[in-house]
Amino acid sequence: MLAVRGSLLHFLRDPGGEGSSGAEYFEDGLLLLRDGHVLEAGDAQALLQRLPAQTVLKDFSGKLLLPGFVDCHIHYPQTDMIASYGEQLLDWLEKYTFPAERRFEDPAHAREVADFFLEELLRNGTTTALVLGTVHPQSVEAIFEASRVRGLRMIAGKVLMDRNCPEDLRDTPASGDAQTRALIERWHGRDRMLYAVTPRFAPTSSAEQLRRAGRLLEEFPDVYLHTHLAENRSEVTWVAELFPSSRSYLDVYAGFGLVRPRSVFAHCIHLDHADRKLMAERGAMVAFCPTANLFLGSGLFDLLRARECGLAVGLGTDVGAGTSFSMLRTMQEAYKVAQLGGQTLSPYRALYLATLGGAQALKLEHKIGSFEAGKEGDFVVIDLAATPLLERRMRHARSLPEKLFAMIMLGDDRCIAATYAMGREVYAAGRHAPT
Ligand code: GUN
Ligand code: ZN
């Protein structure tokens, strides 16, 4: 038994546009865990009275405990080329991304980057991510192996890519299918790992490859589908040329049976009403990646319209097009994107999107995303006074939402005091994490 004391905040449902409905907060709270799972979360004064003997007590009083952050879209092989200058999507892929991904043919390189990448996620309080590998199956072996030793809940997949990319980064419909199948059989549902069938995006897969991806999903209905959709205007035009009979970019994926629950589409900036409606009806979800969308000049995601259409949305960092591993930074930029679109994003909804919202979007809300009893004990400890400016700003905050908003706007990895997975410390500020 582990009891963790601190201010607890989590969500039981989407708080919607404004206000704190769906949020539960215990200023002096206690999170009780048994065998790595949440037993109870509540008021510390009450729960401390009836703690079983031999409970280990960890005191984070004055700090904020949130469920571990959920990053719904990230490329681990792009860790080494994050922050590469001067291009928009299609040129950026050619100039920076493909050369970086080529190196993952080497399993030793893949494992070294995977280890760094997971440490960086944990340093930022992220405990679950939906991760793209490269075209090389060994890239996925590396990230799953590195996740397994840390006991993390991770979803990953090998990129399917058989055309319109460098020759030495291509698979074929048959090899991509066989490699994916072998990875699903080896990793999906093993410990906390789950698999995502991952065509990079429509331009780099032939119709035959997309057809086979659809067949794999029929055969393994509880695996994910993970890809990019309608991020950049030149990309959208290119897809229209490559698939002239499809009504829209989304319709290309829909035609191959790829739009269904557990389908996660990154970006979704240039969609129309019919696309949003179809995605919502089919139970597909969006990964909103604000730092990447601003960095590549792709456009402004319409968060309000997505909510009105009942479309599930999670947040993604999209490293290396995204400029930060930090979900706090990602929430900051999501707020600014909303502002640029004449909308807003309340601190409660931003934090919901980064925790339970992401878990719901990944259909994992029965396992992660909140402190409800029975859930896996993944959480993050946030120091609201981590920098002189934060400490000063907090002194002037009169309410919880004011504090949370200032934390989102000014916070980053410096605020993460500790990260836990299944009730086990996997990161502590100033200390190397045990693996
Ligand atoms: N579209 C296809 N591939 C990629 C990628 O690696 N990053 C981003 N942001 N968009 C993509
Ligand atoms: Zn991406």
XYZ file of N, CA and C and ligand atoms in Angstrom, residues 73 75 132 228 267 318, ligand 2:
19
model
N -0.063 11.830 -29.802
C 0.623 11.730 -31.109
C 2.066 12.214 -30.981
N 6.376 11.209 -32.454
C 7.305 10.380 -33.242
C 8.594 10.239 -32.444
N 4.732 6.876 -33.045
C 5.137 6.315 -34.338
C 6.590 5.876 -34.265
N -1.760 10.451 -40.105
C -1.914 11.907 -40.208
C -3.056 12.215 -41.171
N -3.836 15.977 -36.422
C -3.990 17.315 -37.044
C -5.421 17.680 -37.434
N 3.445 15.832 -30.980
C 3.962 15.646 -32.347
C 5.443 16.022 -32.470
Zn 3.083 13.491 -36.641
